[in-house]
Short mmCIF file of C-alpha atoms in Angstrom, two decimals:
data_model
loop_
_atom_site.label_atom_id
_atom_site.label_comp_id
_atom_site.label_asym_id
_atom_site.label_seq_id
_atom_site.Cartn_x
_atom_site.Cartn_y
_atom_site.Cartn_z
CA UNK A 216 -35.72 -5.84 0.50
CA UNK A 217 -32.56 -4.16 1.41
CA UNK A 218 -31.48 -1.05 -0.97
CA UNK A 219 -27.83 -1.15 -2.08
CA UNK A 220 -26.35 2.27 -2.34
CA UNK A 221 -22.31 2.12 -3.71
CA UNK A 222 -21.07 5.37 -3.48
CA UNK A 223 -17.92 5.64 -6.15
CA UNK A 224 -15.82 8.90 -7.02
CA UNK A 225 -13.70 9.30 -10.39
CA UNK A 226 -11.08 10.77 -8.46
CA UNK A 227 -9.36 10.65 -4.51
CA UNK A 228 -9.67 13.60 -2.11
CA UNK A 229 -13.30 14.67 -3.17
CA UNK A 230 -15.28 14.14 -0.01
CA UNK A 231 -16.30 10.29 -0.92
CA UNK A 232 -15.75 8.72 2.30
CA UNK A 233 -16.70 11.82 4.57
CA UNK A 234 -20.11 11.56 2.18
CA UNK A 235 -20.98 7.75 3.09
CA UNK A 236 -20.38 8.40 6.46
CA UNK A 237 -23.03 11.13 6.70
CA UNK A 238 -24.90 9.47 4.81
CA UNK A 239 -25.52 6.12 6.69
CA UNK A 240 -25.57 8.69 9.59
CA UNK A 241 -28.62 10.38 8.45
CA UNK A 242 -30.30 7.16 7.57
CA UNK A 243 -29.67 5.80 10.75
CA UNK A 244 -31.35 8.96 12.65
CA UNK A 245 -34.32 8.32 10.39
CA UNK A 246 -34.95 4.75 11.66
CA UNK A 247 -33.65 3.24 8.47
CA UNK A 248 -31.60 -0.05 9.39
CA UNK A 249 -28.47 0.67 7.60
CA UNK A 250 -25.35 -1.14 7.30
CA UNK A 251 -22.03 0.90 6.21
CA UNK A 252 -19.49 -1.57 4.46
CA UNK A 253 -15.75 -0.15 3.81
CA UNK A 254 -15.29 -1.29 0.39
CA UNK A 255 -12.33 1.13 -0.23
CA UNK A 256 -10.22 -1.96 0.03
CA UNK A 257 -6.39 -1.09 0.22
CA UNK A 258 -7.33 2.50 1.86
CA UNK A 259 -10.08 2.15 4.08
CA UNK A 260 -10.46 4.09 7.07
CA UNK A 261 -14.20 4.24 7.66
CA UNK A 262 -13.25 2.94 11.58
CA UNK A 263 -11.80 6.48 12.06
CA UNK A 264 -14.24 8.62 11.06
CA UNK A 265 -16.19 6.42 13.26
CA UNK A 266 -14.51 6.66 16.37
CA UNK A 267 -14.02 2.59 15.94
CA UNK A 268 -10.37 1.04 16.85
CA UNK A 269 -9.04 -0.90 13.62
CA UNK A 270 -8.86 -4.32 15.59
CA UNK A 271 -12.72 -6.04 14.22
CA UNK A 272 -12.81 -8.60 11.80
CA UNK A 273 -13.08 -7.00 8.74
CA UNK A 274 -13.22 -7.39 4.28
CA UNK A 275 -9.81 -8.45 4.54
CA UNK A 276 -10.26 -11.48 6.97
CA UNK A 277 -13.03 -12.66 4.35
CA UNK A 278 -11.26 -12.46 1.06
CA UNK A 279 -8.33 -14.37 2.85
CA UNK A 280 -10.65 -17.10 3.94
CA UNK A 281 -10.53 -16.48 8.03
CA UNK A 282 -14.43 -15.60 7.83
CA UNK A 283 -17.01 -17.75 5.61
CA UNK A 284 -20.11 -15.40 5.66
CA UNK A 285 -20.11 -11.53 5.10
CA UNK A 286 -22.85 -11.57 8.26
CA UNK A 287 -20.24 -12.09 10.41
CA UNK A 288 -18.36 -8.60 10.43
CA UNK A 289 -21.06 -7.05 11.17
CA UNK A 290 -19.98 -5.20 14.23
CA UNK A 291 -22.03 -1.95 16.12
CA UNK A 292 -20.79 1.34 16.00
CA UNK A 293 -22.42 3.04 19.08
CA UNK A 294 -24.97 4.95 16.70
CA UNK A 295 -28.77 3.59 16.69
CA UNK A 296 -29.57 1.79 13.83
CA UNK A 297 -26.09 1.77 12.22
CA UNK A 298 -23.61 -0.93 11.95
CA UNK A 299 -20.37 -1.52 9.84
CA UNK A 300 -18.31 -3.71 8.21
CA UNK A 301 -14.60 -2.33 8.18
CA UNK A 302 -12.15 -2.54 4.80
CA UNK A 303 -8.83 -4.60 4.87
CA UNK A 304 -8.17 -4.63 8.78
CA UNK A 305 -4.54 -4.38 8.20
CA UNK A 306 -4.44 -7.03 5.19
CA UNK A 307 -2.49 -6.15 2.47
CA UNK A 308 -3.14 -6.99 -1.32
CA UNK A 309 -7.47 -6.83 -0.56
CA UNK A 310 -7.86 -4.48 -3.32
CA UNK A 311 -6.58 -7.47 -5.89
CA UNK A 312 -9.15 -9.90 -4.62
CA UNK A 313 -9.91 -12.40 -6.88
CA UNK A 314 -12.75 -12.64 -9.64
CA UNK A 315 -14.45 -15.44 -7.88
CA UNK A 316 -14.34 -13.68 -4.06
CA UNK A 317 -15.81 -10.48 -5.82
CA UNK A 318 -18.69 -12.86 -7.22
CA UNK A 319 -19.17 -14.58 -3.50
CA UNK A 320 -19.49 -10.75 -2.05
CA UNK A 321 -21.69 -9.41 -4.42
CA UNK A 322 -24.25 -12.64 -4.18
CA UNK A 323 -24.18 -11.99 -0.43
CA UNK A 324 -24.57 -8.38 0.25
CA UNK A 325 -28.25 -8.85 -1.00
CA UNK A 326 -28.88 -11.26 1.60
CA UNK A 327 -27.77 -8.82 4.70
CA UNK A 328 -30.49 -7.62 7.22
CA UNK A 329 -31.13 -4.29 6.48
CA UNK A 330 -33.03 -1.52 4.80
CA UNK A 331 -29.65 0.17 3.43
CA UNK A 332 -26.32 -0.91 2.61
CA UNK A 333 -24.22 1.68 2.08
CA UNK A 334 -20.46 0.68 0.29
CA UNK A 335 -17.87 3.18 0.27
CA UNK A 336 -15.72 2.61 -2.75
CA UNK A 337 -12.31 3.06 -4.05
CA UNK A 338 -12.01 5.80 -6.34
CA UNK A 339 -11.36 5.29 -10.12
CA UNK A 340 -12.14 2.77 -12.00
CA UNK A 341 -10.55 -0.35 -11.18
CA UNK A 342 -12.40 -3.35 -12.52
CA UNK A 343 -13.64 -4.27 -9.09
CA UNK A 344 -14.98 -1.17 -8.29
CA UNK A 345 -17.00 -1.05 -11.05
CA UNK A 346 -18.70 -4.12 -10.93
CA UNK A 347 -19.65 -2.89 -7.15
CA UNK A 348 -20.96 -0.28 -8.35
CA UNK A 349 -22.52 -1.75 -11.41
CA UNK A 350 -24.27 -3.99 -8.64
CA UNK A 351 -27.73 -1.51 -9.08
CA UNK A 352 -28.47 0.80 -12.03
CA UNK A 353 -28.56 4.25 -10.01
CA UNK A 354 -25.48 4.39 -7.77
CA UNK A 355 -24.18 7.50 -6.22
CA UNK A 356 -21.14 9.14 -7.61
CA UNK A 357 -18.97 12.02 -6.07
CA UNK A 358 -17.46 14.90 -6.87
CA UNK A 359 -16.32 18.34 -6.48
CA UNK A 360 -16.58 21.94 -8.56
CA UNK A 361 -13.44 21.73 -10.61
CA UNK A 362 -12.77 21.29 -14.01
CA UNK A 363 -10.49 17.84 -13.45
CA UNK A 364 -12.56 16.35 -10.86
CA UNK A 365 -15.50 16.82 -13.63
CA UNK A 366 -13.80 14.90 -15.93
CA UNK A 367 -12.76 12.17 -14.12
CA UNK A 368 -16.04 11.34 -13.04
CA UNK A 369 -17.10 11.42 -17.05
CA UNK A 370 -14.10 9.13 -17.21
CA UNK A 371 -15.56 6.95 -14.36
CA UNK A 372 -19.22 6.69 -15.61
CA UNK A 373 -17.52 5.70 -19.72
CA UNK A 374 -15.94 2.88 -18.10
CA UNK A 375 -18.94 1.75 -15.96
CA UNK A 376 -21.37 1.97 -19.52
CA UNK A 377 -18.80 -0.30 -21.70
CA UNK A 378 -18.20 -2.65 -18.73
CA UNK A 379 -21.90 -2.77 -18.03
CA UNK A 380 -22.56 -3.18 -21.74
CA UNK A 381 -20.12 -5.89 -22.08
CA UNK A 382 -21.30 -7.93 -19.19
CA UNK A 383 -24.71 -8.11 -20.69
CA UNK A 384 -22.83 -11.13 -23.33
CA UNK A 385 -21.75 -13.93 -22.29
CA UNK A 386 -17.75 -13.74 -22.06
CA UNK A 387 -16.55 -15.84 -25.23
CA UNK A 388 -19.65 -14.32 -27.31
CA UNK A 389 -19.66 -12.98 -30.47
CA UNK A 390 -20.77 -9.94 -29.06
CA UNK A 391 -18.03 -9.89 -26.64
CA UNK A 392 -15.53 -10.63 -29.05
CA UNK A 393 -16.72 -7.69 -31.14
CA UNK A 394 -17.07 -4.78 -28.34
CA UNK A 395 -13.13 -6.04 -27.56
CA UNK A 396 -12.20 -6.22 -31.31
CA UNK A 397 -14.03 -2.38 -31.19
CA UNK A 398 -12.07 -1.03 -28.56
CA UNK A 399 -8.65 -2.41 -29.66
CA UNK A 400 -9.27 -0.37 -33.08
CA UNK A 401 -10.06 2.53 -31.73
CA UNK A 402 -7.24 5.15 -33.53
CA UNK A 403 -5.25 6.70 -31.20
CA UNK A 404 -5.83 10.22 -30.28
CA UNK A 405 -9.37 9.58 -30.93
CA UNK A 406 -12.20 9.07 -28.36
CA UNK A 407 -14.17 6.00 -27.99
CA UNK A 408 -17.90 6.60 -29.10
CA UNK A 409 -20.16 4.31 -26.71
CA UNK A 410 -23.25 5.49 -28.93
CA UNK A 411 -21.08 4.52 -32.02
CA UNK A 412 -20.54 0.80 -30.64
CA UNK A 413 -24.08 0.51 -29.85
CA UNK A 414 -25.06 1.79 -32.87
CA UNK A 415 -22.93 -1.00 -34.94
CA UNK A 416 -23.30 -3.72 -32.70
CA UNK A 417 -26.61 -3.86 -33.26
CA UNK A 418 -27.11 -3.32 -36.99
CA UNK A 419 -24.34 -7.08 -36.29
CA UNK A 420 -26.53 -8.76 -33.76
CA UNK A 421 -29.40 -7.22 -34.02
CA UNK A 422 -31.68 -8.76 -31.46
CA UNK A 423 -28.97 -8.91 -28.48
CA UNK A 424 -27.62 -6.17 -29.49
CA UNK A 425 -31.13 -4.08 -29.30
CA UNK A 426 -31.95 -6.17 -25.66
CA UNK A 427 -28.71 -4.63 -24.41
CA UNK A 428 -29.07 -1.45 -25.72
CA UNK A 429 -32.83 -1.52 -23.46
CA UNK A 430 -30.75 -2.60 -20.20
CA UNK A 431 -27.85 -0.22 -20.67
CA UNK A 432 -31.21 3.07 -20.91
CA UNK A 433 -31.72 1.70 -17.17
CA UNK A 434 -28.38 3.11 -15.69
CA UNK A 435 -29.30 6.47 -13.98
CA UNK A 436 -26.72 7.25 -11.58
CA UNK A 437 -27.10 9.79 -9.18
CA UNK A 438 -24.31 12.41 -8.87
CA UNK A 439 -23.51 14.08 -5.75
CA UNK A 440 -21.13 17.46 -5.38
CA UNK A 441 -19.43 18.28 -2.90
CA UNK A 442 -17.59 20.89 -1.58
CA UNK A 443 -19.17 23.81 -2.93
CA UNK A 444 -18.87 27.62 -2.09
CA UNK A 445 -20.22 29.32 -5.25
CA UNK A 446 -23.09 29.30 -7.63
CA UNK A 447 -20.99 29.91 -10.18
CA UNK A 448 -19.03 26.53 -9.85
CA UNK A 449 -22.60 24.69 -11.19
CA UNK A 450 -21.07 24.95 -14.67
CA UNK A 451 -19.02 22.21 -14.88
CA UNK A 452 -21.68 19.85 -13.94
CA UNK A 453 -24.18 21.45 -16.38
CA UNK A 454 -21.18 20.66 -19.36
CA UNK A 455 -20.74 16.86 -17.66
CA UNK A 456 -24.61 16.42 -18.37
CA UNK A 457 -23.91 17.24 -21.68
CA UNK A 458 -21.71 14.83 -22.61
CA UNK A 459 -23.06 12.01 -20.95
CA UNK A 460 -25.92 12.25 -23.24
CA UNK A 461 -23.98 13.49 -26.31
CA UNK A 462 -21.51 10.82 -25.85
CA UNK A 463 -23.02 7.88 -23.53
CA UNK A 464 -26.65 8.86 -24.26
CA UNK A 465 -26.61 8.15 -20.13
CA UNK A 466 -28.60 9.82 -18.19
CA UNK A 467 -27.42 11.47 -14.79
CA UNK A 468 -29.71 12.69 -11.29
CA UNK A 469 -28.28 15.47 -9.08
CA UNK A 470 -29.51 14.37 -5.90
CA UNK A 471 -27.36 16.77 -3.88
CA UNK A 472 -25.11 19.83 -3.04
CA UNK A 473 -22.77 19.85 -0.12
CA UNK A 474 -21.38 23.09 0.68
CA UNK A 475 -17.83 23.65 1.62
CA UNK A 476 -17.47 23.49 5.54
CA UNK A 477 -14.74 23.54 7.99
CA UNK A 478 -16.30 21.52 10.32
CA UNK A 479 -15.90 17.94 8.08
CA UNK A 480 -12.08 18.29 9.10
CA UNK A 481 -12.76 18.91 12.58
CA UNK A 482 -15.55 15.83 13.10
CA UNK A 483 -12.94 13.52 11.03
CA UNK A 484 -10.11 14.72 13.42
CA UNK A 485 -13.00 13.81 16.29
CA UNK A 486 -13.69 10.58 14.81
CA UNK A 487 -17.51 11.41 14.98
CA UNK A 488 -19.31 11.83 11.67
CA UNK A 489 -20.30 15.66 10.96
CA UNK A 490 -24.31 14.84 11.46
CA UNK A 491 -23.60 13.92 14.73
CA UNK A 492 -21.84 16.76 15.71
CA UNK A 493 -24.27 19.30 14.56
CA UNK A 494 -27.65 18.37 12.78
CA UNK A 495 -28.29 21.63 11.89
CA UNK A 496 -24.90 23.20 10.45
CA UNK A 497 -25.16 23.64 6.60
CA UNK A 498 -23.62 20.80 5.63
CA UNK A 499 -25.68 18.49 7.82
CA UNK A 500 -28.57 20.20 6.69
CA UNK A 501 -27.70 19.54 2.91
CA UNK A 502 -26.88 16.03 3.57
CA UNK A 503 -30.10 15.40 5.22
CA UNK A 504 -31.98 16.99 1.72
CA UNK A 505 -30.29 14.88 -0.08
CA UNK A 506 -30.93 11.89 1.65
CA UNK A 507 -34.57 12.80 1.56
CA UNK A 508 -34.13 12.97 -2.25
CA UNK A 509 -32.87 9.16 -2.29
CA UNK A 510 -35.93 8.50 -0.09
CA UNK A 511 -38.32 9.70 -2.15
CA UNK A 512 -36.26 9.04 -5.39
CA UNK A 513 -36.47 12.57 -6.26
CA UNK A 514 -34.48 14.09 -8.96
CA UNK A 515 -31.99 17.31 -8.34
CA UNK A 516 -32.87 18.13 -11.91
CA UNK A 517 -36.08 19.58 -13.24
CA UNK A 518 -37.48 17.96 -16.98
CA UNK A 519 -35.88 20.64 -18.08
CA UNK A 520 -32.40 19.56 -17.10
CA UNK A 521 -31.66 22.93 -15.43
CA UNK A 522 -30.82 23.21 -11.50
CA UNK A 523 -33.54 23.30 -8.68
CA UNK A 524 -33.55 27.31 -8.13
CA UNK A 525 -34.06 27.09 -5.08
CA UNK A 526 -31.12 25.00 -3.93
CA UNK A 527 -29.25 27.29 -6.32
CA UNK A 528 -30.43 30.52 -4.23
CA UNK A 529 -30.37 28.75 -0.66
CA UNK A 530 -26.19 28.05 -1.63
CA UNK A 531 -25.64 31.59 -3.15
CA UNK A 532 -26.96 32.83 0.18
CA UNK A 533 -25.53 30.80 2.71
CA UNK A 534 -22.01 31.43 0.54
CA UNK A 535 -23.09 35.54 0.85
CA UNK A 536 -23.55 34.88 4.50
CA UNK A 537 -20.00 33.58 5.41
CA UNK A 538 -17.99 36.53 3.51
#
């Protein structure tokens, strides 16, 4: 059974694509049969970072009909194990595909040979996005150690839980009707309280209402960050916990922390993903942990909800190391 892995970011310029690359990378060099799909439709540029020219049927050629079956972009990209489907190959408008091409691509992706799929996403939260990333309860999100790029991944994971929550009734429902009717009366200035809506919705309907409130518990996603060079930036992530449960009662995994390296420009400008270069460089090193994390499905946080001390000390001394 193949395992589906969207990888999503709240915000643009946080490492996303840089991260999927790697990612797949490491997979690959672990005999995993991955496949790498460019889902950051409108701005994809996957083929780069691969070293692959932009001229293979792509996303783009299948939402505008030229291809029937996602099987058949599948095209190598020199590295054992790893192949790719590229984003809008020079289409415009394949970020506005249509509800029923969405539907088609997320019925086949299931179906392709592999043991991971790996789809880099647009960031934000554009409907289409989310149901991509929607498509399995513990997708990976990205982001970085600042205060704004914390927020918009709360901002990114709200969305996901009322969309997801939504979905679970059929679309001319009661229950739909109500969760819209909800949201429209929200006062302004105000913040809307997920808990609150599941909390009245199912004092309404009380037996859908309590079998949605069961499927929405399931959503774990796992939270990445990137791009760090201090201890002290952990923080901000500690606070985002927070209010997922206070406010989404969602839970989140930290499954890994990248640290800030120079060299991710340099194997971008090289077109060769960073693992490639140089295995052992701290970066590569922390991507392959985390991978092995996803592997064995284990959490960055303790039961406790407090960060693995020794990933903590490992990045205060490799950041001690480089002053």
């Amino acid at each position: 059974m193949i395992n589906i892995i969207p990888v999503a970011s709240g915000k643009g310029g946080v490492g996303k694509s840089v991260i999927s690359v790697n990612l797949a990378t490491v997979l690959a060099a672990k005999e995993k049969k991955v496949i790498l799909c460019d889902f950051d439709l409108g701005a994809s540029n996957l083929h780069t970072m691969l070293g692959l020219p932009n001229n293979h049927i792509g996303t783009g050629n299948y939402i505008y009909h030229q291809e029937p079956v996602l099987s058949h972009l599948l095209q190598e990209t020199g590295i054992p194990n790893l192949r790719f489907i590229s984003g809008d190959c020079l289409f415009p408008g394949t970020a506005n595909m249509d509800f029923f091409t969405k539907k088609k691509i997320i019925k086949e992706l299931p179906q392709l040979d592999a043991d991971y799929l790996i789809m880099d996403l647009s960031s934000g939260s554009a409907y289409n996005t989310l149901d991509f990333f929607l498509m399995t309860t513990d997708a990976v999100l990205v982001s970085i150690p600042e205060i704004t790029a914390a927020l918009n991944a709360y901002s990114f994971l709200k969305a996901a839980v009322f969309r997801f929550f939504s979905h679970l009734f059929p679309a001319k429902s009661d229950e739909r009707i109500f969760i819209t009717d909800f949201l429209k009366n929200i006062p302004p200035g105000t913040e809307s309280s997920f808990l609150s809506l599941q909390e009245t919705l199912c004092s309404k309907f009380p037996e859908t209402g309590n079998k949605a409130v069961i499927e929405v518990k399931k959503i774990c996603p796992r939270i990445i960050i990137n791009s760090v060079n201090s201890s002290v930036n952990f923080e901000v992530f500690r606070r985002l916990q927070d209010l997922c449960v206070s406010k989404l009662g969602l839970k989140i995994k930290y499954i890994g922390v990248l640290p800030w390296d120079s060299r991710v420009s340099l194997s971008v400008a090289q077109r060769v993903p960073l693992y490639r270069l140089n295995p052992s460089n701290p970066f590569s090193a922390a991507m392959e942990k985390t991978v092995t994390r996803i592997l064995e499905l284990e959490p960055f946080y303790t039961e406790q909800d407090s960060l693995d001390a020794t990933d903590i000390e490992l990045l205060q001394s490799e950041f001690e190391n480089k002053k």
